[in-house]
Coordinates of C-alpha atoms in Angstrom, one line a residue:
Chain A
M1 CA 9.8 -28.0 5.9
A2 CA 10.0 -24.5 4.7
T3 CA 6.7 -24.7 2.7
R4 CA 5.5 -26.0 5.8
T5 CA 6.2 -22.9 7.9
Q6 CA 5.3 -20.8 5.2
L7 CA 1.9 -21.8 4.9
S8 CA 1.2 -21.9 8.4
D9 CA 3.3 -18.1 8.8
A10 CA 0.1 -17.2 5.8
T11 CA -2.4 -18.5 7.9
A12 CA -1.3 -17.8 11.6
L13 CA -3.3 -14.4 12.1
D14 CA -6.8 -15.8 11.1
L15 CA -8.6 -18.1 11.9
P16 CA -7.9 -22.1 10.6
E17 CA -8.8 -21.9 7.1
A18 CA -10.1 -24.9 5.1
P19 CA -7.4 -26.6 3.0
R20 CA -9.1 -25.9 -0.1
W21 CA -9.4 -22.4 0.7
R22 CA -5.8 -21.5 1.4
T23 CA -4.8 -23.5 -2.2
L24 CA -7.2 -21.5 -4.3
R25 CA -5.7 -17.9 -2.5
L26 CA -2.3 -19.4 -2.7
L27 CA -2.6 -20.2 -6.2
L28 CA -4.3 -17.1 -7.2
S29 CA -1.2 -15.3 -5.6
K30 CA 1.0 -16.4 -8.2
K31 CA 1.1 -14.9 -11.3
I32 CA 1.6 -17.5 -13.4
A33 CA -1.1 -19.5 -12.0
V34 CA -3.8 -16.7 -12.6
V35 CA -2.3 -16.6 -16.5
C36 CA -2.3 -20.1 -16.8
I37 CA -5.9 -20.1 -15.5
L38 CA -7.0 -17.4 -18.1
V39 CA -5.6 -19.2 -20.8
L40 CA -7.3 -22.0 -20.0
V41 CA -10.6 -20.2 -19.6
V42 CA -10.2 -18.7 -23.2
F43 CA -9.5 -22.5 -24.1
Y44 CA -12.3 -24.2 -22.4
G45 CA -14.8 -21.1 -23.1
A46 CA -14.2 -21.0 -27.0
A47 CA -14.6 -24.8 -26.9
I48 CA -17.9 -25.3 -25.2
L49 CA -19.3 -22.1 -27.2
A50 CA -18.1 -23.4 -30.0
P51 CA -21.4 -23.2 -32.4
W52 CA -21.6 -19.4 -31.6
V53 CA -17.8 -18.4 -31.5
A54 CA -16.7 -20.1 -34.9
P55 CA -17.0 -17.8 -37.7
A56 CA -18.1 -20.6 -40.1
D57 CA -19.3 -24.2 -40.4
P58 CA -15.9 -26.3 -39.6
N59 CA -16.9 -28.8 -42.1
E60 CA -17.9 -25.8 -45.3
Q61 CA -15.6 -26.9 -48.1
E62 CA -14.7 -24.6 -50.8
F63 CA -13.1 -26.4 -54.1
T64 CA -11.3 -23.6 -55.7
V65 CA -7.6 -23.0 -56.4
E66 CA -7.6 -19.8 -54.1
A67 CA -9.9 -21.3 -51.8
A68 CA -7.5 -24.3 -50.6
R69 CA -4.5 -23.6 -48.6
A70 CA -5.3 -19.7 -48.5
G71 CA -3.0 -18.0 -46.3
P72 CA -4.5 -15.6 -43.2
S73 CA -6.8 -13.0 -44.3
A74 CA -9.4 -10.6 -43.2
E75 CA -12.1 -13.4 -44.3
H76 CA -10.3 -16.4 -43.1
W77 CA -8.3 -15.1 -40.1
F78 CA -6.4 -18.7 -39.7
G79 CA -6.5 -19.4 -43.4
T80 CA -8.0 -22.0 -45.1
D81 CA -6.9 -26.3 -45.2
Q82 CA -6.7 -28.3 -48.4
L83 CA -10.0 -28.4 -48.5
G84 CA -10.5 -24.5 -48.5
R85 CA -12.1 -25.1 -45.1
D86 CA -12.4 -22.0 -42.7
L87 CA -9.1 -23.1 -40.2
L88 CA -10.5 -20.7 -37.2
S89 CA -13.8 -22.5 -37.1
R90 CA -11.7 -26.0 -37.4
V91 CA -9.4 -25.4 -34.6
I92 CA -12.4 -24.0 -32.1
Y93 CA -13.9 -27.2 -33.0
A94 CA -11.1 -29.2 -32.5
A95 CA -10.6 -27.6 -29.2
R96 CA -14.2 -28.6 -28.5
T97 CA -13.2 -32.5 -29.0
T98 CA -10.1 -31.5 -27.0
V99 CA -12.2 -30.6 -23.9
L100 CA -15.1 -32.9 -24.2
F101 CA -12.7 -35.6 -24.3
T102 CA -10.8 -34.4 -21.4
V103 CA -13.9 -33.6 -19.2
A104 CA -15.3 -37.0 -20.1
V105 CA -12.1 -38.8 -19.2
V106 CA -11.7 -37.0 -15.8
I107 CA -15.4 -37.3 -14.5
T108 CA -15.3 -41.0 -15.3
G109 CA -11.7 -42.1 -14.7
G110 CA -10.6 -39.5 -12.5
L111 CA -13.2 -38.2 -10.5
F112 CA -15.2 -41.4 -10.4
L113 CA -12.8 -44.4 -10.1
G114 CA -9.7 -42.1 -9.7
L115 CA -11.0 -40.5 -6.4
G116 CA -13.4 -43.3 -5.6
L117 CA -11.4 -46.0 -5.9
G118 CA -9.1 -44.3 -4.0
L119 CA -10.8 -42.9 -1.0
L120 CA -12.3 -46.7 -0.6
A121 CA -8.8 -48.4 -0.8
G122 CA -7.4 -46.2 1.9
Y123 CA -10.4 -46.0 4.4
R124 CA -11.5 -49.5 3.9
G125 CA -8.1 -51.4 3.7
G126 CA -7.8 -54.7 4.3
W127 CA -9.0 -57.0 1.0
V128 CA -10.8 -54.1 -0.8
D129 CA -7.6 -51.8 -0.6
N130 CA -5.6 -55.0 -1.8
A131 CA -8.0 -55.6 -4.8
I132 CA -8.0 -52.3 -6.1
M133 CA -4.2 -51.7 -5.4
R134 CA -3.2 -55.2 -7.5
L135 CA -5.8 -54.2 -10.2
G136 CA -4.0 -50.7 -10.3
E137 CA -0.5 -52.6 -10.8
I138 CA -1.3 -54.9 -13.2
L139 CA -3.4 -52.3 -15.6
S140 CA 0.1 -50.2 -15.0
G141 CA 1.9 -52.5 -16.8
V142 CA -0.2 -53.0 -19.8
P143 CA 1.2 -50.8 -22.6
V144 CA -1.6 -48.9 -22.6
F145 CA -1.0 -47.0 -26.1
F146 CA -1.1 -50.7 -27.3
L147 CA -4.1 -51.7 -26.0
M148 CA -5.6 -48.9 -27.6
L149 CA -4.1 -49.4 -30.6
I150 CA -5.7 -53.1 -30.7
I151 CA -9.0 -52.1 -29.9
R152 CA -9.2 -49.0 -32.3
A153 CA -7.6 -50.3 -35.0
A154 CA -8.4 -54.0 -34.9
Y155 CA -12.2 -53.6 -34.3
R156 CA -12.8 -50.8 -36.3
E157 CA -14.9 -52.4 -38.9
R158 CA -17.4 -53.7 -36.3
T159 CA -17.7 -50.2 -34.7
N160 CA -18.3 -48.8 -38.0
D161 CA -21.0 -51.2 -38.4
L162 CA -22.3 -50.0 -34.9
A163 CA -21.9 -46.2 -35.8
F164 CA -23.6 -46.6 -39.6
W165 CA -26.6 -49.0 -37.7
L166 CA -26.9 -46.2 -35.1
K167 CA -27.2 -43.5 -38.2
E168 CA -29.9 -45.6 -39.8
N169 CA -32.0 -46.5 -36.9
T170 CA -31.7 -44.1 -34.1
F171 CA -32.9 -40.1 -33.6
L172 CA -29.0 -39.6 -33.6
G173 CA -28.4 -39.7 -37.3
A174 CA -25.5 -38.0 -38.6
D175 CA -24.1 -37.4 -35.2
A176 CA -23.5 -41.3 -34.8
P177 CA -20.3 -41.9 -36.3
P178 CA -18.4 -39.1 -34.3
L179 CA -20.5 -40.4 -31.0
V180 CA -19.4 -44.1 -31.2
A181 CA -15.7 -42.8 -32.1
F182 CA -15.6 -40.6 -29.0
V183 CA -17.2 -43.0 -26.6
I184 CA -14.4 -45.7 -27.6
I185 CA -11.6 -43.8 -27.1
T186 CA -13.1 -42.3 -23.8
G187 CA -13.9 -46.0 -22.7
V188 CA -10.3 -47.4 -24.0
A189 CA -8.5 -44.5 -22.1
V190 CA -10.6 -44.5 -18.6
P191 CA -9.5 -48.2 -17.3
F192 CA -6.0 -46.5 -17.6
V193 CA -6.0 -43.4 -16.1
W194 CA -7.4 -43.7 -12.3
V195 CA -4.4 -45.8 -11.4
G196 CA -2.0 -43.0 -10.6
L197 CA -4.8 -40.7 -9.1
A198 CA -5.9 -43.5 -6.8
R199 CA -2.5 -43.8 -5.6
I200 CA -2.1 -40.2 -4.8
V201 CA -5.7 -40.4 -3.3
R202 CA -4.9 -43.5 -0.9
S203 CA -1.6 -42.9 0.3
Q204 CA -3.4 -39.2 1.2
V205 CA -6.5 -40.7 3.0
L206 CA -4.0 -43.7 5.0
A207 CA -2.2 -40.2 6.4
I208 CA -5.4 -38.5 7.4
R209 CA -7.3 -41.3 8.9
E210 CA -4.7 -41.9 11.8
Q211 CA -5.7 -38.3 12.6
E212 CA -7.6 -37.3 16.0
F213 CA -10.6 -35.5 14.3
V214 CA -11.2 -38.5 12.3
L215 CA -11.5 -40.8 15.4
A216 CA -13.4 -38.2 17.1
A217 CA -15.9 -38.4 13.9
E218 CA -16.3 -41.9 14.1
A219 CA -16.8 -41.8 18.1
M220 CA -19.8 -40.0 17.6
G221 CA -21.3 -42.2 15.0
I222 CA -20.7 -40.5 12.1
S223 CA -21.5 -42.4 8.8
T224 CA -19.0 -43.8 6.6
P225 CA -20.3 -41.5 3.7
R226 CA -20.4 -38.4 5.6
L227 CA -17.1 -39.2 7.1
L228 CA -15.4 -39.1 3.8
I229 CA -17.0 -36.7 2.3
R230 CA -16.8 -33.8 5.3
H231 CA -13.9 -35.1 6.8
I232 CA -11.4 -36.6 4.6
L233 CA -12.2 -35.5 1.0
P234 CA -11.3 -31.6 1.9
G235 CA -7.6 -33.1 3.2
V236 CA -7.4 -35.1 -0.1
M237 CA -8.5 -32.4 -2.2
P238 CA -5.6 -30.4 -2.6
I239 CA -3.2 -33.2 -3.5
Y240 CA -5.5 -34.7 -6.0
L241 CA -5.9 -31.8 -7.5
V242 CA -2.2 -31.4 -8.0
G243 CA -2.3 -35.2 -9.5
L244 CA -5.0 -34.1 -11.9
S245 CA -3.7 -31.1 -13.2
A246 CA -0.2 -33.1 -13.7
S247 CA -2.4 -35.8 -15.6
M248 CA -4.6 -33.4 -17.9
A249 CA -1.7 -33.1 -20.7
G250 CA -1.6 -36.6 -20.9
F251 CA -5.3 -37.2 -20.9
A252 CA -5.6 -34.8 -24.0
F253 CA -2.4 -36.2 -25.6
V254 CA -4.1 -39.5 -25.7
E255 CA -6.6 -38.1 -28.4
L256 CA -4.3 -36.3 -30.3
G257 CA -2.0 -38.8 -30.9
L258 CA -4.9 -41.4 -31.5
S259 CA -6.2 -39.0 -33.7
W260 CA -2.9 -38.1 -35.4
L261 CA -2.6 -41.9 -36.4
G262 CA -6.2 -41.7 -38.0
L263 CA -7.2 -44.2 -35.1
G264 CA -8.9 -41.3 -32.9
V265 CA -12.3 -39.4 -33.4
D266 CA -14.4 -39.6 -36.5
P267 CA -12.8 -37.7 -39.8
S268 CA -15.9 -35.6 -39.6
T269 CA -15.0 -34.2 -36.2
P270 CA -12.3 -31.5 -36.4
S271 CA -9.5 -32.4 -33.8
F272 CA -6.0 -31.3 -33.4
G273 CA -4.5 -34.9 -34.0
S274 CA -5.8 -35.2 -37.6
M275 CA -5.3 -31.5 -38.4
I276 CA -1.8 -31.8 -37.4
N277 CA -1.2 -35.1 -39.3
A278 CA -2.5 -33.4 -42.4
A279 CA -0.4 -30.2 -42.2
G280 CA 2.5 -32.0 -40.8
G281 CA 4.8 -32.8 -43.5
V282 CA 8.1 -31.3 -44.1
R283 CA 7.5 -30.0 -47.7
T284 CA 3.9 -29.0 -46.8
F285 CA 5.0 -27.4 -43.8
E286 CA 7.8 -25.4 -46.2
A287 CA 4.9 -24.3 -48.6
F288 CA 2.2 -23.6 -46.4
P289 CA 3.4 -22.8 -42.6
H290 CA 0.6 -21.3 -41.4
L291 CA -1.3 -24.9 -41.6
L292 CA 0.3 -26.5 -39.0
L293 CA 1.2 -23.6 -37.0
V294 CA -2.4 -22.6 -36.6
S295 CA -3.2 -26.2 -35.6
S296 CA -0.3 -26.9 -33.4
I297 CA 0.2 -23.7 -31.4
P298 CA -3.5 -23.8 -29.6
I299 CA -2.7 -27.4 -28.1
I300 CA 0.5 -26.3 -26.9
V301 CA -0.5 -23.4 -25.2
F302 CA -3.1 -25.9 -23.7
F303 CA -0.5 -28.3 -22.8
F304 CA 2.1 -25.7 -21.7
A305 CA -0.6 -24.2 -19.1
W306 CA -1.7 -27.3 -17.9
N307 CA 1.8 -28.1 -17.2
L308 CA 2.8 -24.8 -15.5
L309 CA -0.5 -24.8 -13.3
G310 CA 0.4 -28.4 -12.2
D311 CA 4.0 -27.2 -11.4
A312 CA 2.8 -24.4 -9.2
L313 CA -0.1 -26.4 -7.5
V314 CA 2.8 -28.8 -6.8
D315 CA 4.9 -25.7 -4.9
I316 CA 1.7 -24.7 -2.9
V317 CA 0.4 -28.2 -2.0
E318 CA 3.3 -29.4 0.8
P319 CA 6.0 -31.0 -1.8
R320 CA 7.1 -33.0 0.8
T321 CA 4.0 -35.3 0.6
Y322 CA 3.5 -35.4 -2.8
R323 CA 5.4 -38.2 -4.9
R324 CA 4.5 -39.3 -7.8
Chain B
M1 CA 18.2 -60.0 5.8
S2 CA 19.5 -61.7 2.4
Q3 CA 17.2 -64.6 3.8
G4 CA 14.4 -62.2 3.8
L5 CA 15.4 -60.7 0.5
A6 CA 15.6 -63.7 -1.6
G7 CA 12.6 -65.1 -0.3
Y8 CA 11.0 -61.8 -1.0
I9 CA 12.2 -62.0 -4.3
I10 CA 10.5 -65.6 -5.0
R11 CA 7.2 -64.3 -3.8
R12 CA 7.1 -61.3 -6.2
L13 CA 8.1 -63.5 -8.9
L14 CA 5.4 -66.4 -8.0
W15 CA 2.8 -63.8 -7.8
A16 CA 4.5 -62.5 -10.7
I17 CA 3.2 -65.7 -12.6
P18 CA -0.5 -65.3 -12.4
V19 CA -0.5 -61.7 -13.3
I20 CA 1.0 -62.4 -16.6
F21 CA -1.3 -65.6 -17.1
A22 CA -4.2 -62.9 -16.4
V23 CA -2.8 -60.4 -18.9
S24 CA -2.3 -63.3 -21.5
I25 CA -5.8 -64.1 -21.4
I26 CA -6.9 -60.2 -21.8
L27 CA -4.7 -60.0 -25.0
F28 CA -5.8 -63.0 -26.5
V29 CA -9.6 -62.7 -25.9
V30 CA -9.6 -58.9 -27.2
L31 CA -7.4 -59.7 -30.5
R32 CA -9.3 -63.2 -31.2
L33 CA -12.9 -61.3 -30.7
A34 CA -11.9 -58.6 -33.1
P35 CA -13.8 -58.7 -36.2
I36 CA -10.8 -58.9 -38.5
D37 CA -9.9 -62.2 -39.8
P38 CA -5.7 -62.7 -40.2
I39 CA -6.5 -65.2 -43.1
D40 CA -8.7 -62.6 -44.7
S41 CA -5.6 -60.1 -44.6
L42 CA -2.9 -62.8 -45.6
L43 CA -4.8 -63.5 -48.8
G44 CA -6.3 -60.4 -50.0
V45 CA -7.3 -60.6 -53.4
R46 CA -6.3 -64.0 -53.9
Y47 CA -8.9 -65.0 -51.0
D48 CA -10.1 -68.4 -51.9
E49 CA -12.5 -70.4 -49.4
E50 CA -10.8 -73.7 -49.8
I51 CA -7.2 -72.5 -49.1
A52 CA -8.4 -70.4 -46.5
E53 CA -10.0 -73.1 -44.8
R54 CA -6.6 -75.2 -45.0
L55 CA -4.8 -72.2 -43.4
R56 CA -7.3 -72.0 -40.8
Q57 CA -6.7 -75.6 -39.8
K58 CA -2.7 -75.1 -40.3
Y59 CA -2.8 -71.9 -37.9
G60 CA -5.7 -74.0 -35.5
Y61 CA -8.2 -70.9 -35.9
D62 CA -11.1 -73.2 -36.7
E63 CA -10.9 -74.7 -33.3
P64 CA -12.9 -73.2 -30.1
L65 CA -11.3 -70.5 -28.2
H66 CA -10.6 -72.0 -25.4
V67 CA -8.9 -75.0 -27.0
Q68 CA -6.7 -72.5 -28.8
Y69 CA -6.0 -70.6 -26.1
L70 CA -5.0 -74.0 -24.0
R71 CA -2.6 -74.7 -26.9
Y72 CA -1.1 -71.2 -27.1
F73 CA -0.6 -71.9 -23.2
E74 CA 1.4 -75.3 -23.8
N75 CA 3.5 -73.8 -26.3
L76 CA 4.3 -70.5 -24.2
F77 CA 5.5 -72.9 -21.4
Q78 CA 8.1 -74.8 -24.0
G79 CA 9.1 -71.9 -24.8
D80 CA 7.8 -71.3 -28.5
L81 CA 5.6 -68.2 -29.0
G82 CA 4.3 -69.2 -32.0
V83 CA 4.5 -67.8 -35.5
S84 CA 3.8 -64.8 -37.7
T85 CA 1.0 -65.1 -40.2
R86 CA 1.7 -62.0 -41.8
R87 CA 5.8 -62.4 -42.4
L88 CA 5.4 -65.7 -43.7
D89 CA 5.6 -68.5 -41.0
F90 CA 8.8 -66.6 -39.5
S91 CA 8.6 -67.4 -35.6
V92 CA 7.7 -64.5 -33.3
E93 CA 11.4 -64.1 -32.1
E94 CA 12.8 -64.2 -35.7
V95 CA 9.9 -61.0 -36.4
V96 CA 10.2 -59.1 -33.1
I97 CA 14.0 -59.3 -32.7
P98 CA 15.7 -57.6 -35.6
K99 CA 13.4 -55.0 -34.7
V100 CA 14.2 -54.4 -31.2
R101 CA 17.6 -54.2 -32.1
V102 CA 16.6 -51.2 -33.9
S103 CA 14.5 -49.5 -31.3
A104 CA 16.6 -50.7 -28.0
P105 CA 19.7 -48.5 -28.9
I106 CA 17.3 -45.8 -30.1
G107 CA 15.6 -46.0 -26.5
A108 CA 18.6 -46.6 -24.9
M109 CA 20.2 -43.4 -25.7
A110 CA 16.9 -41.5 -25.3
L111 CA 16.5 -42.8 -22.3
V112 CA 20.2 -41.9 -21.2
L113 CA 20.0 -38.2 -22.7
A114 CA 17.0 -37.5 -20.8
Y115 CA 18.4 -38.1 -17.3
V116 CA 22.0 -36.6 -18.4
L117 CA 20.2 -33.6 -19.4
G118 CA 17.4 -33.9 -16.5
I119 CA 19.6 -34.1 -13.9
P120 CA 21.9 -31.0 -13.9
I121 CA 18.6 -28.9 -15.2
G122 CA 17.3 -30.1 -11.7
I123 CA 20.1 -30.0 -9.3
Y124 CA 20.4 -26.3 -11.2
A125 CA 16.8 -24.9 -10.5
A126 CA 16.8 -26.2 -6.8
A127 CA 19.9 -24.6 -6.1
Q128 CA 18.4 -21.5 -7.7
R129 CA 15.4 -22.1 -5.7
G130 CA 13.6 -18.6 -5.2
T131 CA 15.4 -16.7 -7.6
Y132 CA 13.8 -16.0 -11.4
R133 CA 16.1 -18.8 -12.4
D134 CA 14.4 -21.8 -11.3
P135 CA 11.0 -21.3 -12.6
L136 CA 12.6 -19.9 -15.9
T137 CA 14.5 -23.1 -16.4
I138 CA 11.7 -25.4 -15.5
G139 CA 9.3 -23.3 -17.3
S140 CA 11.4 -23.6 -20.4
W141 CA 11.4 -27.3 -20.0
L142 CA 7.7 -27.4 -19.7
F143 CA 7.4 -25.5 -22.8
V144 CA 9.6 -28.0 -24.7
D145 CA 7.7 -31.1 -23.0
A146 CA 4.3 -29.3 -24.3
I147 CA 5.4 -29.5 -28.1
P148 CA 3.8 -32.4 -29.2
I149 CA 6.9 -34.8 -30.9
F150 CA 5.3 -35.2 -34.2
V151 CA 4.9 -31.2 -34.6
I152 CA 8.7 -30.4 -32.8
A153 CA 10.0 -33.3 -35.1
V154 CA 8.5 -31.2 -38.5
W155 CA 10.1 -28.1 -37.2
A156 CA 13.4 -29.8 -36.5
M157 CA 13.3 -31.3 -39.8
W158 CA 12.2 -28.1 -41.7
F159 CA 15.2 -25.9 -40.3
L160 CA 18.2 -28.3 -39.9
A161 CA 17.3 -30.3 -43.5
L162 CA 15.5 -28.1 -45.6
K163 CA 16.6 -24.4 -44.4
V164 CA 20.3 -24.8 -43.1
S165 CA 21.0 -28.4 -44.8
L166 CA 22.9 -29.3 -42.1
I167 CA 21.5 -32.9 -41.4
D168 CA 20.4 -35.9 -43.5
L169 CA 16.9 -37.3 -42.7
S170 CA 17.4 -40.8 -44.0
Y171 CA 17.4 -43.5 -42.1
E172 CA 20.7 -45.2 -42.4
G173 CA 21.0 -47.6 -39.3
V174 CA 21.1 -47.4 -35.9
F175 CA 24.9 -45.9 -35.6
H176 CA 24.7 -43.3 -37.8
E177 CA 25.1 -39.4 -37.8
N178 CA 21.3 -39.4 -38.5
I179 CA 20.0 -40.9 -35.8
I180 CA 21.3 -38.0 -33.8
L181 CA 17.9 -35.9 -34.1
P182 CA 15.5 -38.8 -33.4
V183 CA 17.2 -39.4 -30.4
L184 CA 17.5 -36.2 -29.0
L185 CA 13.7 -35.6 -30.0
M186 CA 12.4 -38.5 -28.2
S187 CA 14.7 -37.6 -25.0
F188 CA 13.1 -34.1 -24.6
P189 CA 9.7 -35.2 -23.6
G190 CA 11.8 -36.6 -20.4
V191 CA 13.7 -34.1 -19.8
A192 CA 11.2 -31.8 -18.1
G193 CA 9.6 -34.7 -16.4
V194 CA 13.3 -35.7 -14.9
A195 CA 14.3 -32.2 -13.9
R196 CA 11.1 -31.7 -12.1
F197 CA 11.5 -35.2 -10.3
M198 CA 15.1 -34.0 -9.5
R199 CA 14.2 -30.5 -8.3
A200 CA 11.4 -32.0 -6.2
S201 CA 13.8 -34.7 -4.3
M202 CA 16.4 -31.4 -4.0
V203 CA 14.1 -29.4 -2.2
Q204 CA 13.1 -32.3 0.3
V205 CA 16.4 -32.5 1.4
I206 CA 17.9 -29.0 1.2
Y207 CA 16.3 -28.4 4.9
E208 CA 18.0 -31.4 6.3
D209 CA 20.4 -31.2 9.2
Y210 CA 23.2 -32.7 7.5
V211 CA 23.2 -30.2 4.8
R212 CA 23.3 -27.5 7.7
T213 CA 26.2 -29.3 9.3
A214 CA 28.2 -29.2 5.7
R215 CA 27.4 -25.8 5.2
A216 CA 28.7 -25.0 8.9
K217 CA 31.6 -26.9 8.2
G218 CA 32.6 -24.2 5.6
L219 CA 32.4 -26.9 2.7
R220 CA 32.2 -25.0 -0.7
E221 CA 28.7 -24.6 -1.7
R222 CA 29.5 -26.7 -5.1
T223 CA 29.9 -29.4 -2.7
V224 CA 27.5 -29.3 -0.4
V225 CA 24.9 -28.8 -3.3
I226 CA 26.3 -32.2 -5.5
S227 CA 28.2 -34.1 -2.6
H228 CA 25.2 -34.1 0.1
I229 CA 22.1 -32.7 -1.1
A230 CA 22.1 -34.0 -5.1
R231 CA 23.6 -37.3 -3.6
N232 CA 20.5 -38.2 -1.5
A233 CA 17.8 -36.5 -3.7
F234 CA 19.2 -39.0 -6.2
L235 CA 17.5 -42.1 -4.3
P236 CA 13.7 -41.3 -5.4
M237 CA 15.4 -41.3 -8.7
I238 CA 15.6 -45.0 -8.9
T239 CA 12.5 -45.7 -9.0
S240 CA 11.7 -43.3 -12.0
I241 CA 14.5 -44.5 -14.2
G242 CA 13.5 -48.7 -13.3
L243 CA 10.0 -47.6 -14.2
S244 CA 11.2 -46.2 -17.5
L245 CA 13.5 -48.9 -18.6
P246 CA 10.8 -51.4 -20.1
A247 CA 10.0 -48.5 -22.7
I248 CA 13.4 -48.5 -24.1
F249 CA 12.1 -51.9 -25.4
T250 CA 9.0 -50.9 -27.0
G251 CA 10.5 -48.1 -29.3
S252 CA 8.3 -44.7 -30.0
L253 CA 5.6 -45.2 -32.3
F254 CA 5.6 -41.5 -33.4
I255 CA 9.6 -41.1 -33.9
E256 CA 9.4 -44.2 -35.8
L257 CA 6.7 -43.2 -38.2
V258 CA 7.9 -39.4 -38.4
F259 CA 11.5 -40.5 -39.2
G260 CA 10.8 -44.1 -41.1
I261 CA 12.9 -45.8 -38.4
P262 CA 11.8 -49.7 -39.1
G263 CA 11.3 -50.2 -35.3
I264 CA 9.2 -52.5 -33.3
A265 CA 6.8 -49.9 -32.4
R266 CA 6.3 -49.5 -36.3
E267 CA 6.0 -53.5 -36.9
M268 CA 3.7 -53.6 -33.9
L269 CA 1.3 -51.1 -35.3
E270 CA 1.3 -53.3 -38.7
A271 CA 0.9 -56.4 -37.0
I272 CA -2.1 -55.1 -34.6
F273 CA -3.7 -53.9 -38.2
V274 CA -3.5 -57.7 -39.6
P275 CA -3.9 -58.7 -36.9
D276 CA -0.8 -61.2 -36.6
Y277 CA -2.3 -63.1 -33.2
D278 CA 0.8 -64.3 -32.1
V279 CA 3.3 -61.6 -32.5
V280 CA 0.7 -59.0 -30.9
I281 CA 0.5 -61.3 -27.9
G282 CA 3.9 -62.5 -27.3
F283 CA 5.1 -58.7 -27.6
G284 CA 2.4 -57.6 -25.1
L285 CA 3.7 -60.3 -22.8
F286 CA 7.1 -59.3 -23.0
T287 CA 6.9 -55.7 -22.5
F288 CA 4.6 -56.8 -19.3
S289 CA 7.2 -59.1 -18.1
L290 CA 9.6 -56.4 -18.6
F291 CA 7.6 -54.0 -16.7
V292 CA 7.2 -56.9 -13.5
L293 CA 11.1 -57.5 -13.7
A294 CA 11.8 -53.5 -13.9
N295 CA 9.6 -53.2 -10.7
I296 CA 11.2 -56.1 -8.7
L297 CA 14.7 -54.6 -9.7
I298 CA 13.8 -51.2 -8.4
D299 CA 13.1 -52.9 -4.9
I300 CA 16.1 -55.0 -4.7
T301 CA 18.1 -51.6 -5.8
Y302 CA 16.6 -49.6 -3.2
G303 CA 17.7 -52.4 -1.0
F304 CA 21.2 -52.7 -1.9
I305 CA 21.7 -48.8 -1.9
D306 CA 20.0 -47.5 0.6
P307 CA 20.7 -49.8 4.1
R308 CA 17.3 -47.6 5.9
V309 CA 14.7 -49.1 3.2
R310 CA 13.3 -52.4 4.8
V311 CA 11.8 -54.8 2.1
E312 CA 7.9 -54.4 2.3
A313 CA 6.7 -58.3 1.7
E314 CA 3.3 -57.2 1.2
R315 CA 3.8 -54.7 -1.6
G316 CA 3.4 -57.5 -4.0
V317 CA 4.1 -56.8 -7.9

């Protein structure tokens, strides 16, 4: 109850504020949240600008005893890995893999399916609602990682064939194998990530749909898409963003875990998962601690920032209505 | 009421049948369409067309897909889950059960530990609301949660085994002191979630009238927090506990790989690579059924613990 009162206190003197701006303003008033956002901006910025930011080619190898697994130096700030590749560049490109994967999953599974199906189920109700939610229940019970492993492991020959065919026969060339691997792990993740978000959205839509302004808008003959976008979506958005930010670390972990197992992105694509795996033996860590440290700390910071941001958002967006 | 509950449970179980049926078809088709041939993997370099043909006949892999599926389902109804091609015709149960016996105790210990640590942490954080201690507690566990399990495991192994020689890393069975570290690490990601959930549900009841009444009666703060707030806040935890129960039996793939534990998750990874059709489908159906059962169990428990909860017959699985 207190949070509710605080919220209305904060806006009591002004004209009623749109919920999304209120969320943003309250978020920016939290120091931790601002720090998290800054950290994430740096991470995403470095990832998007990878070709310009990275000091070297992440796949350029140097086969000399001194160059392999060298510690941090002026030339290689993060040192080099077992093939003499510049680790700073590999970290930046690995960040790009993480960012591309999470963005692809958020747009398809989170935005398109999660928000879209949640709105549809909540607003339409009836058999549409039933069908969507039943499907969600089934999918949420399927051991996701298990099914991903089946698809990635058992189908690896076929996907390799496809990748090589594309490499030989299309303009994609050498980009084809990474692209195919990437599309597949994204495609495998998407059917499962929307369920939780759709549930959150649906329950919020159910609450909003009963309110008078929706009835008024309907009475004025508003079209359904317009009603959803102008009147219902703004009320759903804050809680949706909470759910989304809470799920981000989980999305990124799918790629991390699969790549750690060697079943994720193409080996030529730098990924935190494969880098951690290459650096992550106990003996390797003792002899060359920088290998594991530089390849794990960025992704830990990324996870931590999203976790904290999600937590800060939960505090702001009415904790009473938020259920996971 | 009990009549309604029984009817409700029966309806839920009846609805579960077509769902399990659907999941079995998905698993079956996804596996059979995979380009890897289990007979090929079984014979390896000794591959001989004639032997392969005979083995395919033996396992029925030479028949059309729908015939294979119908036979599988027929056997399933008679309680026969099939045999493992990878494990020399041992039945699926004979392959899976010993491995689950390894994974389940570890998973159960980790789950209990996650709640035993997480609930008091959540109660503490909620009680300290408004001070720096609340965000500090939750924040530090969120940090632990942010470290991938295969990173924190390496750090812990390096420090505890190599630096201070406190522990041994070899797997010596489930009930051996060497299992402490894997169990601890496996519970860590859960702690943050449990603590946060407990804190959130504490905060929801903190301003209820009966809490104010309890304070006004002059009860000690400790009593108010534990008997009045935490007790009621615990109700929503049932769902969370119930939903994490099936995970006990599936094991943690990363922990089993890092610590060399011969559990079910590793067995499944290897079975998928071959692929060992019946083992993979059998285990997939097993975990899915556990999930369905856990959901029904949650609803029944709610009905018992909180009489206010009316069973909603429309909710389905």
